[in-house]
């Protein structure tokens, strides 16, 4: 419910410096490719993470020309590319060169879950070719729901579909190679039943894959990658009698993920076989969400949300999204073998551009912690350019972290919490004074993983003389402030979804409490209780404020150097709005009169938690 402050949500505008001659001489595919990168709108952190994964070679410094050429005899394609990318000189853009010439190529396991028309396959193939240009090489596994298992034409139909995908990729300018023989063997990998652990050595809570790949089984894939080809794999496996039999594509992908992750390092082809992404391209799109009336989840924390998504999966979705839960299980299984920075994406064939965005940013199209009113409300609230959730919005899946809510200081590891706060804020905590204050005022702490993130919420009095007993005014409105004292995530975890996971849990425990979609599965109140206004403050120059602006109901500048933010209790406003019907809410409700002055008085007297130097 967003009433107090309304902000336009302007579109991102790209200023392209180019001459008409240079623009029209560019190949259309190159134009589309560059625009796909620009539309991803990566942040500085996203760009650094991309470079860290693909280690692009530095572009050599251009040699100074001895004299300027008298006449340009033909269009300079490098100059044209630089112009479209926004460069100010006609020389080759070093950033573009580094993106297009990575030293190490990484792999993505891609399930193409058809059937698709030729036009749909063209769109999918274009996205995969663009990813190849950016250094992510697809290892494609065919899946087609229309090919009947055990039918007399099953094998010829699979081979024909494999060759069709190869042809489409080559039509888009890629080199592709069909892999018609089996690259996995039936049954779990020998020994995996007793030692079924993830890449970090922790036990996996899903069964081992029903297929496995030994190093020698991967020779066809390595050969294709070494030759610069995209392998397209038919869903066959070797059984115990060395016969080639069709298996479920999910079993093949899970076995391949485990086998490819076990291959150390890179080979002479400079392709790292360890999968960096899992991409599931289908007709259904992402996983429908109980919190968004059946529209897709934006970001899923598999560690803490997997079981809850199963429990809240509604019967009608089994018809509209018949493979969603199977694909969810596949993502959980595969991500256990992949690096912790990896992600999976479930995307409709209607959103091929999402593949590029996910590769570069490794984030969902819209933050899952944004207000529901922004993502699903009427467009007039934020303007026509506001991001909107649709049935074709992709779902990003991360291994994620366990999230737990604790309400007692006895359950908090003060040493780990201190380390988290000091690393996050780059200051020294006055730990004795800070924890003594928490002993008196702690409401709860949400802890992500092993203290890689935390949201600390306290109960603050609006009256300095009131002590800890509290009082009431304006009927049943308590004068106790629910205050977000600290919101911290380790720098190493920023950009991996932890921030959004933590804020969604914070929403469910405070201002979103009591709503049907706020049944936090992370050990909190389970959606039961009365929503409460959430208040916090931030330095005016804090770069995180932009993120706070987007998630808060409103804000006010106080005493020059500080900004106070708040989120209104959503359920109370919804109940009041429903009671009034078409009359709607007033700009300020009776219980809200004077609250900002009281908040300022209470919040600004909270002592600093940091040691003064």
mmCIF file of C-alpha atoms in Angstrom, residues 263-466:
data_model
loop_
_atom_site.group_PDB
_atom_site.id
_atom_site.type_symbol
_atom_site.label_atom_id
_atom_site.label_comp_id
_atom_site.label_asym_id
_atom_site.label_seq_id
_atom_site.Cartn_x
_atom_site.Cartn_y
_atom_site.Cartn_z
ATOM 1 C CA UNK A 263 36.361 -32.160 -14.340
ATOM 2 C CA UNK A 264 39.134 -29.952 -12.923
ATOM 3 C CA UNK A 265 40.139 -26.647 -14.505
ATOM 4 C CA UNK A 266 40.161 -25.884 -18.204
ATOM 5 C CA UNK A 267 41.527 -27.769 -21.170
ATOM 6 C CA UNK A 268 43.388 -26.661 -24.288
ATOM 7 C CA UNK A 269 40.171 -25.178 -25.682
ATOM 8 C CA UNK A 270 40.128 -22.637 -22.800
ATOM 9 C CA UNK A 271 36.606 -23.761 -21.888
ATOM 10 C CA UNK A 272 35.874 -24.324 -18.212
ATOM 11 C CA UNK A 273 33.487 -27.287 -18.175
ATOM 12 C CA UNK A 274 32.077 -26.515 -14.720
ATOM 13 C CA UNK A 275 28.573 -25.190 -15.486
ATOM 14 C CA UNK A 276 28.089 -21.547 -14.518
ATOM 15 C CA UNK A 277 24.393 -21.357 -15.410
ATOM 16 C CA UNK A 278 21.443 -23.698 -15.763
ATOM 17 C CA UNK A 279 18.868 -22.401 -18.249
ATOM 18 C CA UNK A 280 15.454 -24.004 -18.694
ATOM 19 C CA UNK A 281 13.652 -22.612 -21.746
ATOM 20 C CA UNK A 282 10.045 -23.742 -21.978
ATOM 21 C CA UNK A 283 6.543 -22.643 -22.863
ATOM 22 C CA UNK A 284 5.395 -22.283 -19.250
ATOM 23 C CA UNK A 285 7.812 -19.670 -17.978
ATOM 24 C CA UNK A 286 8.796 -19.509 -14.319
ATOM 25 C CA UNK A 287 7.385 -21.039 -11.153
ATOM 26 C CA UNK A 288 3.959 -19.599 -10.191
ATOM 27 C CA UNK A 289 3.967 -17.832 -6.846
ATOM 28 C CA UNK A 290 1.436 -17.988 -4.034
ATOM 29 C CA UNK A 291 2.489 -14.424 -3.168
ATOM 30 C CA UNK A 292 1.742 -13.032 -6.632
ATOM 31 C CA UNK A 293 -1.605 -14.609 -7.526
ATOM 32 C CA UNK A 294 -0.024 -17.191 -9.819
ATOM 33 C CA UNK A 295 2.399 -14.842 -11.568
ATOM 34 C CA UNK A 296 5.983 -16.113 -11.461
ATOM 35 C CA UNK A 297 8.377 -16.001 -8.577
ATOM 36 C CA UNK A 298 11.099 -13.484 -9.357
ATOM 37 C CA UNK A 299 13.859 -14.962 -7.191
ATOM 38 C CA UNK A 300 13.826 -18.228 -5.258
ATOM 39 C CA UNK A 301 16.037 -19.088 -2.299
ATOM 40 C CA UNK A 302 16.087 -22.860 -2.764
ATOM 41 C CA UNK A 303 17.623 -23.545 0.643
ATOM 42 C CA UNK A 304 14.811 -21.926 2.609
ATOM 43 C CA UNK A 305 11.852 -21.803 0.178
ATOM 44 C CA UNK A 306 11.925 -25.136 -1.668
ATOM 45 C CA UNK A 307 9.592 -27.052 0.647
ATOM 46 C CA UNK A 308 7.269 -24.085 1.116
ATOM 47 C CA UNK A 309 6.829 -23.642 -2.636
ATOM 48 C CA UNK A 310 5.816 -27.303 -2.868
ATOM 49 C CA UNK A 311 3.364 -26.892 0.013
ATOM 50 C CA UNK A 312 1.706 -23.811 -1.520
ATOM 51 C CA UNK A 313 1.637 -25.036 -5.126
ATOM 52 C CA UNK A 314 -2.016 -24.843 -6.156
ATOM 53 C CA UNK A 315 -3.881 -27.521 -8.062
ATOM 54 C CA UNK A 316 -4.755 -25.375 -11.131
ATOM 55 C CA UNK A 317 -1.048 -24.744 -11.686
ATOM 56 C CA UNK A 318 -0.482 -28.454 -12.272
ATOM 57 C CA UNK A 319 -2.363 -27.955 -15.530
ATOM 58 C CA UNK A 320 -0.941 -24.581 -16.543
ATOM 59 C CA UNK A 321 2.606 -25.332 -15.353
ATOM 60 C CA UNK A 322 2.841 -29.129 -15.419
ATOM 61 C CA UNK A 323 6.659 -29.281 -15.275
ATOM 62 C CA UNK A 324 7.293 -26.418 -12.826
ATOM 63 C CA UNK A 325 7.953 -28.583 -9.766
ATOM 64 C CA UNK A 326 10.097 -31.051 -11.726
ATOM 65 C CA UNK A 327 12.186 -28.157 -13.030
ATOM 66 C CA UNK A 328 12.389 -26.705 -9.520
ATOM 67 C CA UNK A 329 13.809 -30.019 -8.306
ATOM 68 C CA UNK A 330 16.240 -30.079 -11.235
ATOM 69 C CA UNK A 331 17.501 -26.598 -10.335
ATOM 70 C CA UNK A 332 18.000 -27.544 -6.676
ATOM 71 C CA UNK A 333 19.883 -30.689 -7.640
ATOM 72 C CA UNK A 334 22.129 -29.048 -10.253
ATOM 73 C CA UNK A 335 22.963 -25.926 -8.258
ATOM 74 C CA UNK A 336 24.289 -28.175 -5.514
ATOM 75 C CA UNK A 337 27.120 -29.212 -7.841
ATOM 76 C CA UNK A 338 27.726 -25.757 -9.319
ATOM 77 C CA UNK A 339 29.726 -22.838 -7.828
ATOM 78 C CA UNK A 340 27.885 -20.794 -5.216
ATOM 79 C CA UNK A 341 27.877 -17.812 -7.585
ATOM 80 C CA UNK A 342 25.894 -19.827 -10.143
ATOM 81 C CA UNK A 343 22.195 -19.472 -10.800
ATOM 82 C CA UNK A 344 19.415 -21.155 -12.710
ATOM 83 C CA UNK A 345 16.789 -19.407 -14.815
ATOM 84 C CA UNK A 346 13.392 -20.708 -15.879
ATOM 85 C CA UNK A 347 12.218 -18.641 -18.814
ATOM 86 C CA UNK A 348 9.517 -18.692 -21.445
ATOM 87 C CA UNK A 349 10.509 -18.778 -25.096
ATOM 88 C CA UNK A 350 8.844 -15.342 -25.257
ATOM 89 C CA UNK A 351 11.648 -13.768 -23.186
ATOM 90 C CA UNK A 352 14.941 -14.700 -24.915
ATOM 91 C CA UNK A 353 16.488 -11.337 -24.008
ATOM 92 C CA UNK A 354 16.305 -12.428 -20.360
ATOM 93 C CA UNK A 355 19.143 -14.870 -21.058
ATOM 94 C CA UNK A 356 21.536 -12.007 -21.797
ATOM 95 C CA UNK A 357 20.361 -10.027 -18.770
ATOM 96 C CA UNK A 358 20.819 -13.025 -16.475
ATOM 97 C CA UNK A 359 24.291 -13.726 -17.849
ATOM 98 C CA UNK A 360 25.539 -10.184 -17.300
ATOM 99 C CA UNK A 361 23.732 -9.275 -14.072
ATOM 100 C CA UNK A 362 22.929 -12.690 -12.544
ATOM 101 C CA UNK A 363 19.794 -11.047 -11.113
ATOM 102 C CA UNK A 364 16.046 -11.212 -11.768
ATOM 103 C CA UNK A 365 14.383 -8.762 -14.124
ATOM 104 C CA UNK A 366 12.913 -6.957 -11.096
ATOM 105 C CA UNK A 367 13.917 -7.130 -7.479
ATOM 106 C CA UNK A 368 11.764 -9.512 -5.465
ATOM 107 C CA UNK A 369 11.869 -7.124 -2.512
ATOM 108 C CA UNK A 370 10.156 -4.260 -4.367
ATOM 109 C CA UNK A 371 6.642 -3.369 -3.132
ATOM 110 C CA UNK A 372 3.826 -5.484 -4.527
ATOM 111 C CA UNK A 373 2.022 -2.307 -5.542
ATOM 112 C CA UNK A 374 4.879 -1.416 -7.862
ATOM 113 C CA UNK A 375 5.087 -4.832 -9.508
ATOM 114 C CA UNK A 376 1.374 -5.593 -9.731
ATOM 115 C CA UNK A 377 -0.549 -2.406 -9.062
ATOM 116 C CA UNK A 378 -2.103 -0.038 -11.607
ATOM 117 C CA UNK A 379 0.437 1.495 -13.925
ATOM 118 C CA UNK A 380 -0.897 5.009 -13.218
ATOM 119 C CA UNK A 381 0.712 4.804 -9.781
ATOM 120 C CA UNK A 382 4.248 4.747 -11.172
ATOM 121 C CA UNK A 383 3.707 5.580 -14.825
ATOM 122 C CA UNK A 384 3.669 3.419 -17.947
ATOM 123 C CA UNK A 385 7.424 2.790 -17.789
ATOM 124 C CA UNK A 386 7.301 1.070 -14.390
ATOM 125 C CA UNK A 387 8.446 -2.556 -14.344
ATOM 126 C CA UNK A 388 5.508 -4.942 -14.496
ATOM 127 C CA UNK A 389 5.333 -8.577 -13.600
ATOM 128 C CA UNK A 390 3.846 -10.719 -16.403
ATOM 129 C CA UNK A 391 3.288 -14.461 -16.895
ATOM 130 C CA UNK A 392 6.481 -14.495 -18.993
ATOM 131 C CA UNK A 393 8.748 -12.839 -16.442
ATOM 132 C CA UNK A 394 11.616 -15.293 -15.785
ATOM 133 C CA UNK A 395 12.252 -16.954 -12.435
ATOM 134 C CA UNK A 396 15.837 -16.847 -11.140
ATOM 135 C CA UNK A 397 16.838 -19.606 -8.727
ATOM 136 C CA UNK A 398 19.807 -19.503 -6.356
ATOM 137 C CA UNK A 399 21.100 -22.052 -3.886
ATOM 138 C CA UNK A 400 20.529 -19.325 -1.334
ATOM 139 C CA UNK A 401 20.970 -19.529 2.399
ATOM 140 C CA UNK A 402 19.116 -20.713 5.455
ATOM 141 C CA UNK A 403 17.159 -17.834 7.003
ATOM 142 C CA UNK A 404 16.183 -17.880 10.664
ATOM 143 C CA UNK A 405 14.474 -15.473 13.012
ATOM 144 C CA UNK A 406 15.741 -15.256 16.609
ATOM 145 C CA UNK A 407 14.133 -13.249 19.410
ATOM 146 C CA UNK A 408 16.517 -13.810 22.299
ATOM 147 C CA UNK A 409 20.036 -12.478 22.848
ATOM 148 C CA UNK A 410 20.956 -15.939 24.117
ATOM 149 C CA UNK A 411 20.475 -17.277 20.579
ATOM 150 C CA UNK A 412 22.808 -14.724 18.970
ATOM 151 C CA UNK A 413 26.516 -15.337 18.376
ATOM 152 C CA UNK A 414 27.759 -11.895 19.329
ATOM 153 C CA UNK A 415 31.233 -12.474 17.905
ATOM 154 C CA UNK A 416 29.912 -13.398 14.447
ATOM 155 C CA UNK A 417 27.355 -10.598 14.480
ATOM 156 C CA UNK A 418 30.084 -8.104 15.396
ATOM 157 C CA UNK A 419 32.272 -9.306 12.540
ATOM 158 C CA UNK A 420 29.362 -9.009 10.111
ATOM 159 C CA UNK A 421 28.498 -5.449 11.173
ATOM 160 C CA UNK A 422 32.093 -4.243 11.110
ATOM 161 C CA UNK A 423 32.811 -5.712 7.682
ATOM 162 C CA UNK A 424 29.560 -4.374 6.261
ATOM 163 C CA UNK A 425 29.800 -0.840 7.653
ATOM 164 C CA UNK A 426 33.623 -0.583 7.688
ATOM 165 C CA UNK A 427 33.547 0.752 11.232
ATOM 166 C CA UNK A 428 34.458 -0.542 14.692
ATOM 167 C CA UNK A 429 31.471 -1.603 16.788
ATOM 168 C CA UNK A 430 31.215 -0.405 20.378
ATOM 169 C CA UNK A 431 30.121 -3.928 21.178
ATOM 170 C CA UNK A 432 29.616 -3.668 24.951
ATOM 171 C CA UNK A 433 27.317 -0.666 24.704
ATOM 172 C CA UNK A 434 25.561 -1.931 21.589
ATOM 173 C CA UNK A 435 24.707 -5.373 22.934
ATOM 174 C CA UNK A 436 23.658 -3.881 26.262
ATOM 175 C CA UNK A 437 21.147 -1.739 24.361
ATOM 176 C CA UNK A 438 19.902 -4.795 22.433
ATOM 177 C CA UNK A 439 19.360 -6.612 25.744
ATOM 178 C CA UNK A 440 16.835 -3.902 26.606
ATOM 179 C CA UNK A 441 15.175 -3.268 23.258
ATOM 180 C CA UNK A 442 15.620 -6.261 20.912
ATOM 181 C CA UNK A 443 12.547 -7.335 18.976
ATOM 182 C CA UNK A 444 14.123 -9.910 16.639
ATOM 183 C CA UNK A 445 17.071 -10.595 14.343
ATOM 184 C CA UNK A 446 16.830 -12.287 10.951
ATOM 185 C CA UNK A 447 20.090 -14.129 10.270
ATOM 186 C CA UNK A 448 21.100 -15.247 6.783
ATOM 187 C CA UNK A 449 23.285 -18.334 6.633
ATOM 188 C CA UNK A 450 26.226 -18.323 9.015
ATOM 189 C CA UNK A 451 25.971 -14.596 9.706
ATOM 190 C CA UNK A 452 26.582 -13.461 6.152
ATOM 191 C CA UNK A 453 23.625 -11.107 6.542
ATOM 192 C CA UNK A 454 21.352 -9.849 9.289
ATOM 193 C CA UNK A 455 18.414 -7.521 9.883
ATOM 194 C CA UNK A 456 18.284 -6.283 13.491
ATOM 195 C CA UNK A 457 14.923 -4.894 14.617
ATOM 196 C CA UNK A 458 14.343 -3.177 17.960
ATOM 197 C CA UNK A 459 11.364 -1.707 19.850
ATOM 198 C CA UNK A 460 11.966 1.960 20.557
ATOM 199 C CA UNK A 461 9.903 4.171 22.845
ATOM 200 C CA UNK A 462 8.383 7.384 21.469
ATOM 201 C CA UNK A 463 8.556 8.877 24.952
ATOM 202 C CA UNK A 464 11.944 9.162 26.593
ATOM 203 C CA UNK A 465 10.337 9.036 30.055
ATOM 204 C CA UNK A 466 8.158 6.024 29.293
#
